[in-house]
Amino acid sequence: MPDGISGAAKFDETDRRIINALQGDFPLVPEPYRQVAADLGIAEGELLGRLDALLERRVLTRFGPMFQIERAGGAFVLAAMKVSEVDFERVTAQVNAFPEVAHNYRREHALNMWFVLATATPEGIARTVIAIEAATGLPVFAFPKEREYFVEMKLHA
Amino acid sequence: MPELDALDRRLIVATQAGLPRVSRPYDAIGGELGIGGEEVIARLRRMLETGVIRRIGAVPNHYAIGYTANGMSVWDVADERIDELGAKVGALAFVTHCYRRPRRLPDWPYNLFAMVHSRSRDEVAARVAEIEILLGDACRGHDVLYSTAILKKTGLRIAG
């Protein structure tokens, strides 16, 4: 069942400070949460409890290392499809069933389904594109990254 | 390509879903892999240095923190100027990702992708106008694709 877009979630000032603090570099020390909590002026237990709750409520989608999988020998690619309204639900289920599909967004355009494929090897991308075309009966437009200009991926809460 | 050994790969698989929320998370991961927490820390630090890990931290659901308008702006930029201009677009504070990608003619004439996250579509439109000014004559056309639903979001995973 796809998530709809339900708009901004409720979180308090302490949550906001936690979200912003945790988008920085998480300490590589034996007790990192204690250090972050001390910087925020809260107890470690409170930080852990709130972090669990933010993940549970999907205010945070994940917490941990963000891997650049091409550097680990893996590959990923942005891909898009034109899906008719009548087929949309079926194709969403078929595409999302592939574990290689990391995220998938509906967008307003003739190409209305945009997803990212992530595979352990570069060959895996071509294989997965073919498998998705076979499963859905629709062409997949692949948009491999030719050059990256800047990736920040930090948003101030 | 940085050298990754079998243990590094097991460490990636063990942490790609997230870090444990316990006082000593690196010890907990080490316990699963049969190594000490210091070894986990040393390997994570090395992967940060080599760029295998971009950063360690929280990934907010941008809708939940108020960035409810997410526009993928796409631009048809003259090939001979795209690298110079792409670097400028990528440096704008409101652009979170910026890539050069192939055109797919005739369906898709755009070769520069810049993701703009804002609190409203009006704000996205204002920022897209800023990019348009920056690109000037080098740009032959553009579009903005707003997302209307998250169909799946699991993060990038490699198979264990």
Short mmCIF file of C-alpha atoms in Angstrom, two decimals:
data_model
loop_
_atom_site.label_atom_id
_atom_site.label_comp_id
_atom_site.label_asym_id
_atom_site.label_seq_id
_atom_site.Cartn_x
_atom_site.Cartn_y
_atom_site.Cartn_z
CA MET A 1 0.00 0.00 0.00
CA PRO A 2 1.73 3.21 -1.10
CA ASP A 3 2.05 6.07 1.34
CA GLY A 4 0.07 9.10 0.35
CA ILE A 5 1.43 12.53 0.99
CA SER A 6 -0.19 13.59 4.21
CA GLY A 7 1.70 16.84 4.73
CA ALA A 8 3.79 17.97 7.66
CA ALA A 9 3.85 15.82 10.81
CA LYS A 10 3.70 17.19 14.33
CA PHE A 11 6.91 17.32 16.32
CA ASP A 12 8.06 19.57 19.11
CA GLU A 13 11.05 21.85 19.53
CA THR A 14 13.23 19.12 21.07
CA ASP A 15 12.43 16.78 18.16
CA ARG A 16 13.35 19.56 15.75
CA ARG A 17 16.70 20.08 17.46
CA ILE A 18 17.35 16.33 17.37
CA ILE A 19 16.54 16.10 13.64
CA ASN A 20 18.87 18.98 12.84
CA ALA A 21 21.66 17.72 15.12
CA LEU A 22 21.54 14.21 13.68
CA GLN A 23 21.91 15.44 10.11
CA GLY A 24 25.46 16.42 10.99
CA ASP A 25 28.21 13.89 11.45
CA PHE A 26 27.27 11.28 14.02
CA PRO A 27 30.20 10.70 16.40
CA LEU A 28 32.37 7.63 15.93
CA VAL A 29 32.93 7.08 19.64
CA PRO A 30 31.86 4.14 21.85
CA GLU A 31 28.83 6.00 23.28
CA PRO A 32 27.80 8.39 20.50
CA TYR A 33 24.21 8.97 21.67
CA ARG A 34 25.44 10.14 25.06
CA GLN A 35 27.66 12.71 23.35
CA VAL A 36 24.85 13.99 21.06
CA ALA A 37 22.42 14.11 24.01
CA ALA A 38 24.93 16.11 26.08
CA ASP A 39 25.34 18.61 23.21
CA LEU A 40 21.55 18.98 23.09
CA GLY A 41 21.24 19.23 26.90
CA ILE A 42 18.97 16.19 27.23
CA ALA A 43 19.42 12.73 28.73
CA GLU A 44 20.66 9.87 26.55
CA GLY A 45 17.49 7.90 27.29
CA GLU A 46 15.33 10.77 26.09
CA LEU A 47 17.34 11.05 22.85
CA LEU A 48 17.01 7.30 22.17
CA GLY A 49 13.28 7.32 22.97
CA ARG A 50 12.58 10.31 20.75
CA LEU A 51 14.73 8.93 17.94
CA ASP A 52 12.78 5.66 18.05
CA ALA A 53 9.51 7.61 17.98
CA LEU A 54 10.62 9.80 15.04
CA LEU A 55 11.54 6.68 13.06
CA GLU A 56 8.33 4.91 14.10
CA ARG A 57 6.24 7.89 12.96
CA ARG A 58 8.29 8.13 9.74
CA VAL A 59 9.38 11.71 10.42
CA LEU A 60 12.82 10.18 9.82
CA THR A 61 13.00 7.51 7.14
CA ARG A 62 16.23 6.05 8.51
CA PHE A 63 19.14 6.68 10.80
CA GLY A 64 22.62 5.35 10.08
CA PRO A 65 25.37 5.39 7.46
CA MET A 66 24.39 6.68 4.02
CA PHE A 67 26.32 4.57 1.56
CA GLN A 68 27.41 5.65 -1.86
CA ILE A 69 27.02 2.22 -3.31
CA GLU A 70 28.90 2.90 -6.56
CA ARG A 71 31.98 3.32 -4.38
CA ALA A 72 31.33 -0.13 -2.95
CA GLY A 73 31.14 -1.66 -6.43
CA GLY A 74 27.36 -1.35 -6.65
CA ALA A 75 25.32 0.75 -9.02
CA PHE A 76 22.17 2.77 -9.10
CA VAL A 77 20.14 4.50 -11.71
CA LEU A 78 17.11 6.73 -11.98
CA ALA A 79 14.42 5.27 -14.21
CA ALA A 80 10.98 6.33 -15.40
CA MET A 81 7.90 4.83 -17.01
CA LYS A 82 4.72 6.08 -18.66
CA VAL A 83 1.89 4.32 -16.86
CA SER A 84 -1.77 4.76 -17.72
CA GLU A 85 -4.23 5.56 -14.95
CA VAL A 86 -6.04 2.26 -15.33
CA ASP A 87 -2.79 0.30 -14.96
CA PHE A 88 -1.23 2.47 -12.29
CA GLU A 89 -2.01 0.36 -9.25
CA ARG A 90 -0.99 -2.90 -10.91
CA VAL A 91 2.29 -1.48 -12.24
CA THR A 92 3.11 0.13 -8.87
CA ALA A 93 2.76 -3.25 -7.17
CA GLN A 94 4.85 -4.97 -9.87
CA VAL A 95 7.64 -2.39 -9.76
CA ASN A 96 7.71 -2.12 -5.95
CA ALA A 97 7.96 -5.91 -5.65
CA PHE A 98 11.52 -5.70 -7.00
CA PRO A 99 13.94 -5.43 -4.05
CA GLU A 100 16.23 -3.44 -6.38
CA VAL A 101 13.67 -0.59 -6.39
CA ALA A 102 14.85 1.68 -3.58
CA HIS A 103 12.33 4.46 -3.94
CA ASN A 104 9.51 5.20 -6.26
CA TYR A 105 7.62 8.46 -6.73
CA ARG A 106 4.56 9.37 -8.70
CA ARG A 107 5.14 12.60 -10.61
CA GLU A 108 3.01 14.84 -12.81
CA HIS A 109 4.27 14.24 -16.35
CA ALA A 110 3.68 11.80 -19.22
CA LEU A 111 6.55 9.91 -17.59
CA ASN A 112 4.68 9.61 -14.31
CA MET A 113 6.50 6.89 -12.37
CA TRP A 114 10.09 7.62 -11.29
CA PHE A 115 12.13 5.14 -9.33
CA VAL A 116 15.71 4.43 -8.33
CA LEU A 117 17.25 1.01 -8.92
CA ALA A 118 20.12 -0.09 -6.71
CA THR A 119 22.09 -3.25 -7.43
CA ALA A 120 25.26 -4.82 -6.09
CA THR A 121 26.91 -4.76 -9.56
CA PRO A 122 26.56 -2.51 -12.64
CA GLU A 123 25.32 -5.52 -14.67
CA GLY A 124 22.46 -5.87 -12.21
CA ILE A 125 20.95 -2.59 -13.46
CA ALA A 126 20.50 -3.74 -17.05
CA ARG A 127 19.15 -7.08 -15.86
CA THR A 128 16.62 -5.42 -13.57
CA VAL A 129 15.47 -2.98 -16.27
CA ILE A 130 14.76 -5.92 -18.58
CA ALA A 131 12.98 -7.80 -15.79
CA ILE A 132 10.76 -4.80 -14.98
CA GLU A 133 9.89 -4.36 -18.67
CA ALA A 134 8.99 -8.05 -18.84
CA ALA A 135 6.89 -7.94 -15.65
CA THR A 136 4.96 -4.80 -16.56
CA GLY A 137 4.90 -4.94 -20.37
CA LEU A 138 6.03 -1.30 -20.46
CA PRO A 139 9.29 0.31 -21.58
CA VAL A 140 11.62 1.60 -18.87
CA PHE A 141 13.56 4.81 -19.58
CA ALA A 142 16.87 4.66 -17.71
CA PHE A 143 18.66 7.89 -16.80
CA PRO A 144 22.12 6.95 -15.57
CA LYS A 145 24.03 9.68 -13.81
CA GLU A 146 26.73 11.02 -16.14
CA ARG A 147 28.02 13.60 -13.71
CA GLU A 148 27.14 14.66 -10.17
CA TYR A 149 27.36 18.37 -9.47
CA PHE A 150 26.53 18.46 -5.78
CA VAL A 151 24.57 16.35 -3.36
CA GLU A 152 23.72 17.85 0.01
CA MET A 153 20.66 15.88 1.19
CA LYS A 154 20.35 17.88 4.39
CA LEU A 155 17.15 19.77 5.05
CA HIS A 156 16.67 22.08 8.00
CA ALA A 157 13.63 21.03 10.06
CA MET B 1 37.48 2.12 -6.39
CA PRO B 2 38.29 1.81 -2.66
CA GLU B 3 39.25 -1.66 -1.51
CA LEU B 4 36.49 -3.30 0.50
CA ASP B 5 37.05 -6.67 2.07
CA ALA B 6 34.45 -9.27 3.00
CA LEU B 7 34.12 -7.85 6.50
CA ASP B 8 33.46 -4.35 5.12
CA ARG B 9 30.69 -5.80 3.00
CA ARG B 10 29.18 -7.57 5.99
CA LEU B 11 29.38 -4.28 7.88
CA ILE B 12 27.51 -2.51 5.05
CA VAL B 13 24.80 -5.17 5.05
CA ALA B 14 24.54 -5.01 8.87
CA THR B 15 24.15 -1.21 8.97
CA GLN B 16 22.32 -0.24 5.79
CA ALA B 17 18.93 -0.55 7.47
CA GLY B 18 20.18 1.73 10.25
CA LEU B 19 22.25 1.95 13.42
CA PRO B 20 20.91 0.29 16.58
CA ARG B 21 19.44 2.72 19.10
CA VAL B 22 21.38 1.48 22.12
CA SER B 23 24.05 3.18 24.22
CA ARG B 24 26.92 1.36 22.51
CA PRO B 25 25.70 0.87 18.92
CA TYR B 26 29.11 0.05 17.43
CA ASP B 27 29.67 -2.67 20.05
CA ALA B 28 26.23 -4.07 19.20
CA ILE B 29 27.08 -4.25 15.47
CA GLY B 30 30.49 -5.73 16.28
CA GLY B 31 28.76 -8.37 18.39
CA GLU B 32 26.76 -9.47 15.34
CA LEU B 33 29.88 -9.64 13.17
CA GLY B 34 32.20 -11.18 15.73
CA ILE B 35 34.50 -8.15 15.98
CA GLY B 36 34.97 -5.42 18.58
CA GLY B 37 33.30 -2.01 18.56
CA GLU B 38 36.67 -0.30 17.94
CA GLU B 39 37.08 -2.31 14.74
CA VAL B 40 33.57 -1.25 13.63
CA ILE B 41 34.44 2.39 14.32
CA ALA B 42 37.77 2.12 12.46
CA ARG B 43 36.12 0.55 9.40
CA LEU B 44 33.27 3.08 9.33
CA ARG B 45 35.81 5.90 9.61
CA ARG B 46 37.78 4.50 6.68
CA MET B 47 34.64 4.19 4.54
CA LEU B 48 33.79 7.81 5.35
CA GLU B 49 37.27 8.86 4.26
CA THR B 50 37.06 6.95 0.98
CA GLY B 51 33.51 8.15 0.26
CA VAL B 52 31.86 4.72 0.47
CA ILE B 53 29.85 6.35 3.28
CA ARG B 54 28.63 9.85 2.49
CA ARG B 55 27.76 10.61 6.09
CA ILE B 56 26.32 8.95 9.17
CA GLY B 57 23.10 10.49 10.37
CA ALA B 58 19.36 10.89 10.07
CA VAL B 59 17.43 11.02 6.82
CA PRO B 60 14.26 13.05 7.32
CA ASN B 61 11.08 12.33 5.46
CA HIS B 62 11.02 15.71 3.78
CA TYR B 63 7.23 15.82 3.69
CA ALA B 64 7.03 15.25 7.44
CA ILE B 65 9.42 18.11 8.24
CA GLY B 66 7.41 20.55 6.16
CA TYR B 67 9.05 20.34 2.73
CA THR B 68 5.76 19.31 1.20
CA ALA B 69 6.58 20.60 -2.29
CA ASN B 70 9.22 18.54 -4.06
CA GLY B 71 9.91 19.56 -7.62
CA MET B 72 12.28 17.73 -9.91
CA SER B 73 13.35 20.53 -12.24
CA VAL B 74 14.74 19.32 -15.56
CA TRP B 75 16.58 21.42 -18.12
CA ASP B 76 17.72 21.13 -21.73
CA VAL B 77 21.14 22.77 -21.51
CA ALA B 78 23.61 23.19 -24.36
CA ASP B 79 26.14 20.34 -24.11
CA GLU B 80 29.15 22.62 -24.32
CA ARG B 81 28.03 24.61 -21.27
CA ILE B 82 26.37 22.02 -19.06
CA ASP B 83 29.33 21.22 -16.79
CA GLU B 84 30.07 24.86 -16.05
CA LEU B 85 26.39 25.67 -15.41
CA GLY B 86 25.58 22.39 -13.65
CA ALA B 87 28.21 23.20 -11.02
CA LYS B 88 26.55 26.59 -10.43
CA VAL B 89 23.05 25.10 -10.15
CA GLY B 90 24.34 22.36 -7.83
CA ALA B 91 25.88 24.98 -5.55
CA LEU B 92 22.51 26.71 -4.94
CA ALA B 93 21.51 26.11 -1.31
CA PHE B 94 17.98 24.95 -2.20
CA VAL B 95 19.12 22.32 -4.71
CA THR B 96 19.58 19.01 -2.86
CA HIS B 97 20.69 16.85 -5.82
CA CYS B 98 22.02 17.93 -9.20
CA TYR B 99 23.03 15.58 -11.99
CA ARG B 100 23.79 15.46 -15.70
CA ARG B 101 21.85 12.61 -17.33
CA PRO B 102 21.31 11.49 -20.94
CA ARG B 103 18.46 12.86 -23.06
CA ARG B 104 15.92 10.30 -24.35
CA LEU B 105 14.72 11.86 -27.59
CA PRO B 106 12.00 12.38 -28.61
CA ASP B 107 10.33 11.66 -25.25
CA TRP B 108 12.78 13.48 -23.06
CA PRO B 109 14.95 16.43 -24.18
CA TYR B 110 16.37 17.27 -20.72
CA ASN B 111 19.96 16.62 -19.64
CA LEU B 112 20.23 18.49 -16.31
CA PHE B 113 18.23 17.38 -13.24
CA ALA B 114 18.05 19.61 -10.15
CA MET B 115 15.87 18.58 -7.20
CA VAL B 116 14.24 21.49 -5.39
CA HIS B 117 12.59 20.95 -1.98
CA SER B 118 10.43 23.74 -0.57
CA ARG B 119 7.49 24.38 1.69
CA SER B 120 5.09 25.23 -1.13
CA ARG B 121 4.78 24.99 -4.91
CA ASP B 122 4.98 28.79 -5.13
CA GLU B 123 8.34 28.65 -3.38
CA VAL B 124 9.53 25.89 -5.75
CA ALA B 125 8.39 27.99 -8.72
CA ALA B 126 10.33 31.02 -7.42
CA ARG B 127 13.46 28.91 -7.05
CA VAL B 128 13.03 27.37 -10.49
CA ALA B 129 12.83 30.94 -11.87
CA GLU B 130 16.17 31.64 -10.19
CA ILE B 131 17.71 28.63 -11.94
CA GLU B 132 16.22 29.79 -15.25
CA ILE B 133 17.93 33.17 -14.88
CA LEU B 134 21.21 31.50 -14.00
CA LEU B 135 21.09 29.25 -17.08
CA GLY B 136 20.09 32.08 -19.44
CA ASP B 137 20.54 31.45 -23.17
CA ALA B 138 22.24 28.09 -22.63
CA CYS B 139 18.85 26.62 -21.72
CA ARG B 140 16.41 25.67 -24.50
CA GLY B 141 13.56 24.47 -22.32
CA HIS B 142 12.64 23.14 -18.93
CA ASP B 143 9.93 21.46 -16.93
CA VAL B 144 9.18 20.81 -13.25
CA LEU B 145 7.85 17.42 -12.21
CA TYR B 146 6.11 17.58 -8.85
CA SER B 147 5.78 14.40 -6.85
CA THR B 148 2.23 13.54 -5.90
CA ALA B 149 2.82 10.29 -3.99
CA ILE B 150 5.66 8.33 -2.44
CA LEU B 151 5.05 4.85 -3.84
CA LYS B 152 8.03 3.24 -2.09
CA LYS B 153 10.94 4.43 0.04
CA THR B 154 13.30 1.90 1.55
CA GLY B 155 16.67 3.47 0.95
CA LEU B 156 19.39 1.96 -1.16
CA ARG B 157 20.24 -1.60 -0.22
CA ILE B 158 22.69 -4.12 -1.46
CA ALA B 159 21.92 -7.78 -1.09
CA GLY B 160 23.52 -9.57 1.86
#
